[in-house]
XYZ file of C-alpha atoms in Angstrom:
578
model
C -10.955 1.592 7.163
C -13.617 1.240 4.473
C -15.510 -1.986 4.066
C -15.399 -3.679 0.678
C -17.180 -6.856 -0.290
C -15.894 -8.890 -3.189
C -18.665 -10.047 -5.530
C -18.727 -13.227 -7.597
C -18.648 -11.059 -10.704
C -15.565 -9.182 -9.503
C -13.730 -12.414 -8.671
C -14.722 -13.929 -12.010
C -13.507 -10.841 -13.876
C -10.214 -10.335 -12.030
C -9.158 -13.867 -11.059
C -11.063 -16.569 -12.942
C -11.505 -15.042 -16.404
C -7.832 -14.037 -16.919
C -6.981 -17.711 -16.296
C -9.812 -19.109 -18.384
C -7.485 -21.075 -20.647
C -5.745 -22.943 -17.852
C -9.072 -23.506 -16.066
C -10.554 -24.846 -19.309
C -7.692 -27.329 -19.497
C -8.408 -28.304 -15.896
C -12.099 -28.764 -16.630
C -11.320 -31.003 -19.605
C -8.953 -33.055 -17.434
C -11.505 -33.431 -14.640
C -14.213 -34.511 -17.118
C -11.834 -37.060 -18.666
C -10.973 -38.298 -15.183
C -14.634 -38.604 -14.138
C -15.630 -40.366 -17.349
C -12.690 -42.749 -16.995
C -13.795 -43.520 -13.442
C -17.171 -44.687 -14.802
C -15.549 -47.367 -16.931
C -15.338 -49.681 -13.947
C -19.036 -49.742 -12.974
C -19.965 -49.782 -16.666
C -17.737 -52.777 -17.245
C -19.556 -54.619 -14.455
C -22.646 -54.901 -16.654
C -20.693 -56.618 -19.418
C -18.987 -58.773 -16.867
C -22.319 -59.959 -15.556
C -24.050 -60.282 -18.923
C -21.280 -61.639 -21.132
C -18.322 -62.945 -19.176
C -20.095 -64.740 -16.338
C -23.119 -65.938 -18.258
C -21.177 -67.159 -21.295
C -17.823 -67.974 -19.682
C -16.027 -65.681 -22.141
C -12.446 -65.472 -20.878
C -11.363 -63.281 -23.806
C -14.026 -60.700 -22.896
C -12.785 -60.833 -19.298
C -9.280 -59.954 -20.453
C -10.655 -57.102 -22.571
C -12.635 -55.714 -19.654
C -9.690 -55.936 -17.276
C -7.482 -54.100 -19.782
C -10.160 -51.448 -20.349
C -10.578 -50.821 -16.631
C -6.795 -50.817 -16.097
C -6.513 -48.265 -18.897
C -9.168 -46.066 -17.265
C -7.268 -46.214 -13.970
C -4.086 -45.103 -15.717
C -6.003 -42.206 -17.288
C -7.375 -41.179 -13.872
C -3.897 -41.272 -12.337
C -2.392 -39.159 -15.116
C -5.227 -36.605 -15.128
C -5.109 -36.374 -11.313
C -1.384 -35.636 -11.432
C -1.800 -33.073 -14.228
C -4.669 -31.345 -12.418
C -2.541 -30.799 -9.326
C 0.570 -29.974 -11.294
C -1.164 -27.400 -13.504
C -3.930 -25.847 -11.410
C -2.500 -26.040 -7.880
C 0.852 -24.668 -8.979
C -0.892 -21.854 -10.865
C -2.940 -21.097 -7.743
C 0.233 -20.830 -5.649
C 1.767 -18.599 -8.307
C -1.295 -16.346 -8.091
C -0.999 -16.265 -4.284
C 2.641 -15.173 -4.593
C 1.646 -12.405 -7.036
C -1.228 -11.214 -4.832
C 1.001 -11.141 -1.737
C 3.515 -8.991 -3.585
C 0.733 -6.662 -4.798
C -0.774 -6.246 -1.322
C 2.646 -5.653 0.274
C 3.472 -3.072 -2.389
C 0.123 -1.365 -1.770
C 0.608 -1.292 2.008
C 4.179 -0.022 1.961
C 3.113 3.002 -0.105
C 0.276 3.919 2.290
C 0.691 7.044 4.493
C 2.528 6.874 7.815
C -0.718 7.725 9.605
C -2.134 4.368 8.444
C 0.724 2.532 10.193
C 0.216 4.574 13.347
C -3.288 3.103 13.545
C -2.443 -0.484 12.525
C -0.736 -3.434 14.183
C 2.191 -4.888 12.262
C 1.142 -8.467 13.038
C -2.310 -7.864 11.589
C -0.816 -6.391 8.434
C 1.475 -9.393 8.090
C -1.579 -11.643 8.326
C -3.336 -9.569 5.693
C -0.432 -9.977 3.329
C 0.547 -13.585 4.005
C -2.716 -15.342 4.909
C -5.741 -13.550 3.502
C -4.910 -14.256 -0.127
C -4.400 -17.995 0.367
C -8.081 -18.725 -0.251
C -7.684 -18.044 -3.994
C -6.108 -21.472 -4.324
C -9.645 -22.855 -4.157
C -10.710 -20.630 -7.057
C -7.835 -21.137 -9.449
C -6.619 -24.487 -8.049
C -8.368 -27.836 -8.315
C -11.244 -26.783 -6.033
C -13.389 -25.040 -8.654
C -13.005 -27.680 -11.382
C -13.486 -30.469 -8.840
C -16.731 -28.809 -7.833
C -17.903 -29.004 -11.451
C -16.447 -32.472 -11.921
C -18.034 -33.721 -8.697
C -21.418 -32.467 -9.850
C -21.037 -34.269 -13.192
C -19.969 -37.463 -11.449
C -22.859 -37.326 -8.990
C -25.444 -36.866 -11.740
C -24.058 -39.603 -14.002
C -23.509 -41.941 -11.062
C -27.083 -41.401 -9.931
C -28.307 -42.645 -13.319
C -25.864 -45.564 -13.647
C -25.877 -46.836 -10.059
C -29.622 -46.960 -9.309
C -29.653 -50.753 -9.171
C -26.272 -51.264 -7.406
C -26.080 -53.751 -4.529
C -23.962 -53.608 -1.297
C -20.179 -54.080 -1.392
C -18.328 -57.387 -1.319
C -15.212 -58.111 0.621
C -12.278 -56.470 -0.997
C -8.941 -58.022 -1.816
C -6.836 -54.897 -1.339
C -4.221 -55.881 1.215
C -1.295 -55.971 -1.210
C -1.986 -52.672 -3.057
C -2.849 -50.917 0.217
C 0.424 -52.138 1.745
C 2.343 -50.971 -1.317
C 0.598 -47.593 -1.104
C 1.498 -47.347 2.596
C 5.178 -47.936 1.810
C 5.084 -45.386 -1.015
C 3.403 -42.849 1.276
C 6.040 -43.309 3.992
C 8.841 -42.864 1.462
C 7.146 -39.898 -0.204
C 6.355 -38.046 3.011
C 9.873 -38.731 4.241
C 10.989 -36.854 1.126
C 8.357 -34.137 1.458
C 8.939 -33.446 5.166
C 12.233 -31.561 4.692
C 10.538 -29.508 1.967
C 7.826 -28.451 4.415
C 10.469 -27.732 7.048
C 12.360 -25.549 4.584
C 9.096 -23.817 3.738
C 8.593 -22.969 7.405
C 12.085 -21.489 7.494
C 11.528 -19.461 4.334
C 8.128 -18.313 5.559
C 9.632 -17.221 8.880
C 12.367 -15.278 7.063
C 9.941 -13.592 4.697
C 7.433 -12.812 7.457
C 10.190 -11.603 9.781
C 11.627 -9.275 7.163
C 8.136 -8.062 6.326
C 7.444 -7.282 9.987
C 10.727 -5.372 10.151
C 9.769 -3.464 7.024
C 6.465 -2.378 8.512
C 8.017 -1.480 11.884
C 10.729 0.525 10.162
C 8.453 2.306 7.732
C 9.719 5.773 8.755
C 13.301 4.794 8.007
C 12.241 3.320 4.651
C 10.248 6.390 3.695
C 12.894 8.735 5.115
C 15.493 7.200 2.805
C 13.064 6.790 -0.100
C 13.655 3.016 -0.070
C 10.156 1.726 -0.861
C 11.218 0.257 -4.205
C 14.112 -1.533 -2.574
C 11.847 -3.140 0.023
C 9.271 -4.115 -2.581
C 12.033 -5.931 -4.515
C 13.288 -7.692 -1.364
C 9.792 -8.944 -0.578
C 9.155 -10.067 -4.154
C 12.350 -12.149 -4.026
C 11.214 -13.725 -0.745
C 7.758 -14.741 -1.943
C 9.309 -16.130 -5.119
C 11.473 -18.449 -2.984
C 8.354 -19.476 -1.066
C 6.508 -20.162 -4.304
C 9.291 -22.370 -5.676
C 9.306 -24.399 -2.441
C 5.530 -24.898 -2.583
C 5.802 -25.859 -6.239
C 8.300 -28.568 -5.349
C 6.149 -30.001 -2.545
C 3.020 -29.971 -4.709
C 4.740 -32.151 -7.283
C 5.560 -34.690 -4.564
C 2.130 -34.685 -2.936
C 0.461 -35.040 -6.323
C 2.531 -38.192 -6.886
C 1.211 -39.629 -3.594
C -2.421 -38.888 -4.441
C -1.941 -40.234 -7.960
C -0.404 -43.398 -6.523
C -3.447 -43.776 -4.301
C -5.742 -43.453 -7.318
C -3.696 -45.972 -9.296
C -3.067 -48.604 -6.627
C -6.518 -48.570 -5.042
C -8.014 -48.536 -8.509
C -5.750 -51.432 -9.440
C -7.076 -53.253 -6.399
C -10.591 -52.730 -7.714
C -9.485 -54.035 -11.106
C -8.038 -57.084 -9.390
C -11.330 -57.618 -7.622
C -13.062 -57.604 -10.985
C -10.726 -60.233 -12.370
C -10.658 -62.333 -9.230
C -14.374 -61.900 -8.579
C -15.276 -62.818 -12.158
C -13.089 -65.901 -11.979
C -14.592 -66.918 -8.634
C -18.149 -66.450 -9.945
C -17.359 -68.644 -12.932
C -15.922 -71.204 -10.574
C -18.982 -70.906 -8.347
C -17.072 -69.729 -5.263
C -19.129 -66.530 -4.770
C -22.519 -65.295 -5.864
C -23.387 -62.557 -8.301
C -24.840 -60.508 -5.404
C -21.460 -60.658 -3.662
C -19.749 -59.331 -6.717
C -22.260 -56.533 -7.350
C -21.506 -55.029 -3.941
C -18.087 -54.111 -5.327
C -19.342 -51.064 -7.150
C -20.663 -49.400 -4.007
C -17.188 -49.530 -2.568
C -16.106 -47.034 -5.127
C -18.589 -44.562 -3.651
C -19.291 -42.698 -6.866
C -22.230 -41.033 -5.241
C -20.904 -40.341 -1.743
C -17.418 -39.067 -2.538
C -18.449 -36.221 -4.881
C -21.143 -35.027 -2.477
C -18.695 -34.915 0.450
C -16.132 -33.269 -1.813
C -18.555 -30.607 -2.984
C -19.533 -29.691 0.589
C -15.868 -29.298 1.535
C -15.131 -27.202 -1.537
C -18.142 -25.015 -0.799
C -16.741 -24.100 2.623
C -13.337 -23.498 1.079
C -14.803 -21.113 -1.494
C -16.544 -19.238 1.325
C -13.196 -18.899 3.076
C -11.636 -17.663 -0.149
C -14.197 -14.895 -0.554
C -13.761 -13.811 3.087
C -10.005 -13.456 2.604
C -10.482 -11.575 -0.655
C -12.879 -9.186 1.096
C -10.129 -8.217 3.541
C -7.581 -7.946 0.748
C -9.886 -5.683 -1.257
C -10.166 -3.299 1.716
C -6.407 -2.740 1.529
C -6.291 -2.445 -2.261
C -9.015 0.254 -2.254
C -7.071 2.572 0.058
C -5.495 5.762 -1.270
C -1.677 5.650 -1.532
C 0.567 8.270 0.013
C 1.472 9.656 -3.397
C -0.351 8.545 -6.549
C 1.266 11.229 -8.705
C -1.956 13.149 -9.311
C -1.364 15.873 -6.687
C 2.323 15.599 -5.857
C 3.662 16.213 -9.336
C 6.365 18.842 -8.738
C 9.851 17.413 -9.223
C 12.855 18.884 -7.362
C 15.995 17.267 -8.803
C 18.349 19.152 -6.478
C 17.108 20.566 -3.181
C 18.810 23.700 -1.916
C 17.265 23.305 1.536
C 15.202 26.411 2.327
C 12.279 25.249 4.515
C 9.435 27.522 5.544
C 6.401 26.876 7.784
C 3.546 29.333 7.145
C 0.650 29.185 9.652
C 0.822 25.406 9.861
C -1.749 23.529 11.968
C -2.236 19.790 12.395
C -4.503 17.459 14.377
C -4.334 13.670 14.776
C -7.968 13.825 15.840
C -10.528 16.417 14.825
C -11.047 19.328 17.223
C -7.789 18.520 19.006
C -4.971 20.341 17.250
C -1.440 19.323 18.164
C 0.186 22.106 16.101
C -1.427 25.544 15.975
C -0.474 28.260 13.478
C 3.265 27.561 13.527
C 5.411 29.815 11.316
C 9.211 29.950 10.989
C 12.005 29.971 8.406
C 14.814 27.405 8.230
C 17.357 28.677 5.656
C 19.432 26.211 3.631
C 22.292 24.740 5.672
C 20.934 26.016 8.994
C 20.291 24.058 12.184
C 16.880 24.496 13.782
C 16.501 23.036 17.269
C 13.072 22.127 18.669
C 12.813 22.038 22.461
C 9.975 21.748 24.905
C 8.252 19.344 27.233
C 6.999 15.924 26.118
C 3.829 16.163 24.070
C 4.373 19.789 23.155
C 4.457 18.992 19.406
C 8.186 18.813 18.593
C 8.073 15.394 16.881
C 4.941 16.365 14.965
C 6.726 19.401 13.510
C 9.644 17.146 12.522
C 7.223 14.652 10.916
C 5.612 17.487 8.977
C 9.048 18.601 7.756
C 9.773 15.018 6.685
C 6.400 14.879 4.841
C 5.344 11.911 6.990
C 2.306 14.047 7.811
C 0.482 16.744 5.837
C -0.772 20.013 7.408
C -4.495 20.413 7.988
C -4.075 24.176 7.536
C -1.234 26.366 6.351
C 1.630 25.507 4.026
C 5.137 24.089 4.276
C 7.503 25.265 1.549
C 10.699 23.639 0.330
C 12.778 25.977 -1.835
C 9.633 28.043 -2.412
C 7.536 25.052 -3.523
C 4.477 23.809 -1.629
C 5.732 20.563 -0.036
C 2.269 18.964 -0.272
C 2.567 19.188 -4.077
C 6.177 18.012 -4.343
C 6.780 14.442 -5.499
C 7.660 12.353 -2.450
C 10.183 10.421 -4.510
C 12.107 13.545 -5.495
C 11.942 14.964 -1.935
C 12.708 11.901 0.143
C 15.671 10.817 -1.913
C 17.256 13.992 -0.482
C 15.927 13.479 3.065
C 17.703 11.769 5.968
C 16.440 10.737 9.399
C 18.209 9.703 12.597
C 15.852 8.779 15.405
C 16.269 8.133 19.119
C 15.591 4.410 18.634
C 16.670 4.191 15.027
C 15.654 1.008 13.289
C 18.331 -1.483 12.290
C 17.544 -4.520 10.163
C 18.706 -8.012 10.938
C 21.892 -8.618 8.991
C 25.393 -7.171 9.033
C 26.655 -3.707 9.956
C 27.669 -3.220 6.327
C 24.165 -4.008 5.034
C 22.567 -1.560 7.464
C 24.862 1.311 6.532
C 24.380 0.610 2.813
C 20.587 0.573 3.216
C 19.855 4.019 1.674
C 22.450 3.551 -1.070
C 23.053 -0.158 -1.871
C 25.245 0.689 -4.879
C 27.681 2.877 -2.893
C 31.377 2.272 -3.489
C 33.614 0.815 -0.817
C 35.336 4.196 -0.542
C 32.020 5.980 0.118
C 31.104 3.337 2.682
C 34.401 3.614 4.550
C 34.217 7.423 4.550
C 30.770 7.251 6.194
C 32.033 4.636 8.664
C 34.953 6.846 9.630
C 32.886 10.048 9.817
C 30.415 8.388 12.214
C 33.176 6.703 14.275
C 31.725 3.278 13.504
C 35.236 1.924 12.946
C 35.993 2.717 16.602
C 34.083 -0.443 17.608
C 33.951 -2.522 14.387
C 37.748 -2.752 14.362
C 37.422 -4.778 17.562
C 34.997 -7.246 15.961
C 36.410 -10.366 14.325
C 34.311 -9.860 11.163
C 34.401 -6.045 11.233
C 31.641 -4.494 9.128
C 30.383 -7.982 8.231
C 29.415 -8.698 11.856
C 25.802 -9.877 12.197
C 23.933 -7.620 14.622
C 20.721 -9.618 15.239
C 17.156 -8.422 14.999
C 16.943 -4.637 15.439
C 20.638 -4.595 16.335
C 20.098 -6.455 19.591
C 23.798 -7.397 19.789
C 24.963 -3.774 19.850
C 24.919 -1.074 22.515
C 22.755 2.016 22.170
C 25.720 4.171 21.198
C 26.910 1.663 18.586
C 23.478 1.449 17.004
C 23.236 5.223 16.951
C 26.569 5.576 15.177
C 25.479 3.055 12.527
C 22.313 5.106 12.003
C 24.392 8.262 11.606
C 26.761 6.538 9.150
C 23.690 5.471 7.180
C 22.491 9.085 7.029
C 25.960 10.344 6.048
C 26.085 7.823 3.189
C 22.638 8.962 1.995
C 24.034 12.522 1.736
C 20.663 14.243 2.358
C 19.937 17.932 1.883
C 17.315 17.969 4.677
C 18.059 16.139 7.906
C 15.766 15.197 10.806
C 17.430 14.329 14.141
C 14.946 13.183 16.774
C 16.518 12.650 20.216
C 19.653 11.288 18.559
C 21.792 11.633 21.713
C 19.379 10.697 24.495
C 19.996 7.818 26.888
C 23.683 7.480 25.990
C 26.736 7.288 28.195
C 29.198 10.168 28.190
C 31.779 8.474 25.947
C 29.175 7.436 23.372
C 27.643 10.891 23.405
C 30.980 12.539 22.735
C 31.564 10.316 19.693
C 28.025 10.883 18.442
C 28.147 14.648 18.956
C 31.240 14.795 16.773
C 29.578 12.529 14.172
C 26.438 14.665 14.170
C 28.478 17.835 13.695
C 29.943 16.329 10.509
C 26.530 15.082 9.399
C 24.765 18.452 9.847
C 27.451 20.494 8.126
C 25.950 22.179 5.055
C 22.531 20.538 5.472
C 19.207 21.967 6.607
C 18.772 20.202 9.923
C 15.930 19.890 12.390
C 17.111 18.722 15.802
C 14.901 17.564 18.664
C 16.826 17.257 21.905
C 15.916 17.001 25.545
C 19.532 17.658 26.504
C 19.695 21.378 25.836
C 23.482 21.386 26.151
C 23.675 19.576 22.794
C 22.007 22.386 20.779
C 23.867 25.484 21.946
C 25.374 25.994 18.471
C 22.028 25.819 16.619
C 21.272 28.748 14.301
C 17.854 29.062 15.891
C 16.018 27.407 18.762
C 12.243 27.052 18.767
C 10.652 26.560 22.179
C 7.413 24.648 21.577
C 4.615 24.810 24.140
C 1.124 23.425 23.540
C 1.718 23.187 19.792
C 2.871 26.791 19.414
C 6.210 28.608 19.281
C 6.597 30.187 22.700
C 10.106 31.559 22.093
C 12.514 31.757 19.172
C 16.171 32.757 18.887
C 19.753 31.646 19.443
C 20.927 30.083 22.672
C 22.498 33.338 23.893
C 19.435 35.387 22.932
C 17.043 33.078 24.768
C 19.228 32.901 27.856
C 19.346 36.696 27.930
C 15.524 36.854 27.785
C 15.311 34.672 30.896
C 12.028 33.208 29.656
C 10.843 29.638 29.142
C 14.089 28.410 27.535
C 16.098 29.962 30.371
C 13.951 28.075 32.882
C 14.396 24.746 31.024
C 18.144 25.234 30.579
C 18.885 26.272 34.148
C 16.690 23.463 35.473
C 18.684 20.896 33.514
C 21.942 22.496 34.588
C 20.983 22.004 38.236
C 20.180 18.353 37.541
């Protein structure tokens, strides 16, 4: 995996600059908020010089109103900052998650063979979260904090220590508001956890079932499902941000109102001679115009560092080459006949260690080609090459006379079907799983596939029939039931090329009999590649390829190979004795 480091210039160009208008609004709001916050210490000078010295009660009223007005401005700008910038940041996160997921799902199968699903989920769901500190309030608060610190440094040089504060009532009110607000927000966060679990769970399933998705050409469908999920997550976060911004704005207003009250009460008490001017001057330090921005800037600095680290990891994914970018695979095959040809095909997962070596054979349209051999001989690799999950290192695979490596994956895989030994079922209903390759299928088409695969043999016994929920990966079903659903799914897809990888292994006799009949219907008229350890299941194949050490050791029909009394004969008679 290539390393990629995101630069400040790149982030500015791709993330900050496209949102310059909304960030400019945020910067204006933060400047207004900071300037309004300086009304209070500025008013202290007039309080000392005019109100206290001259006993001007009218000036006191004017100052109190001015400070109260500045507090209202701070509360409003604080709410707008969160409402505008934080929501926009979450919207950007949702968009980036969808982009990264779309990028990953179109990467080659080999990438998934070398990656952990959980790590990919983290890349998609967590790594992009740091951008909230770039587009959200973090960046403008960094600028605003710097402005506040500089101005405060000039204005507060001669400030004295704080006086005792009369804040009990507003603090109590704020505490009550906080309890009520967080009581309201808590269910929103709980719902977010549920939504996040659903989205992450579905995403993990998508990545684990990538062969099924690619085999049925369903990438677009999964991209749409994920986009809908992250949109739900975004709307939940948007709702909670509105609530939390109200709490923080209430804190600004009520604690600021307490400070305003101190000004009025303190001024009155100074006039009355109850406290000294030094006691009153200590008030301004309580506001902490110097300390708060400095602490805030240090926190934001660490957050921005975190954001860049996450974007580095995201950029690594976005710079990877997709499975098919349209530049090489540009041959369209609207209707596949089904003639498949391997010409001197070799393949290696690791250099200098070829798994397939100079394999050549013809699989005419509508024929059944069985691949047999010991574990690790290369059978599944040949099937993966036929499914275009892998590309040959040497040699060529042809489909209807066209080089498969140059055929559009979209046009090929929409006519490809796969049924695997442990075929992947998604959490949901039986109906949803069968409809997976063709969501717009009619009820008649669905029921025909159900009947052809003998799915109705067990769904008729279920209270909800096809609408029965099967649990994650079909955990509530037996192996035979899951296999029949997978076959029904392939029948509904109506593929021209079919890959069957150990579709009847590890099944009881009754299940195998049903599945053998279902497979016979499925393979009829389609070019099929069958991998089977049970050699009794492939006796009717048009040709059998015996694979040994990545090469074709023997080739022919069942009767021909038995008559040769070679490697196939040994395998078949050995199994017969068992």
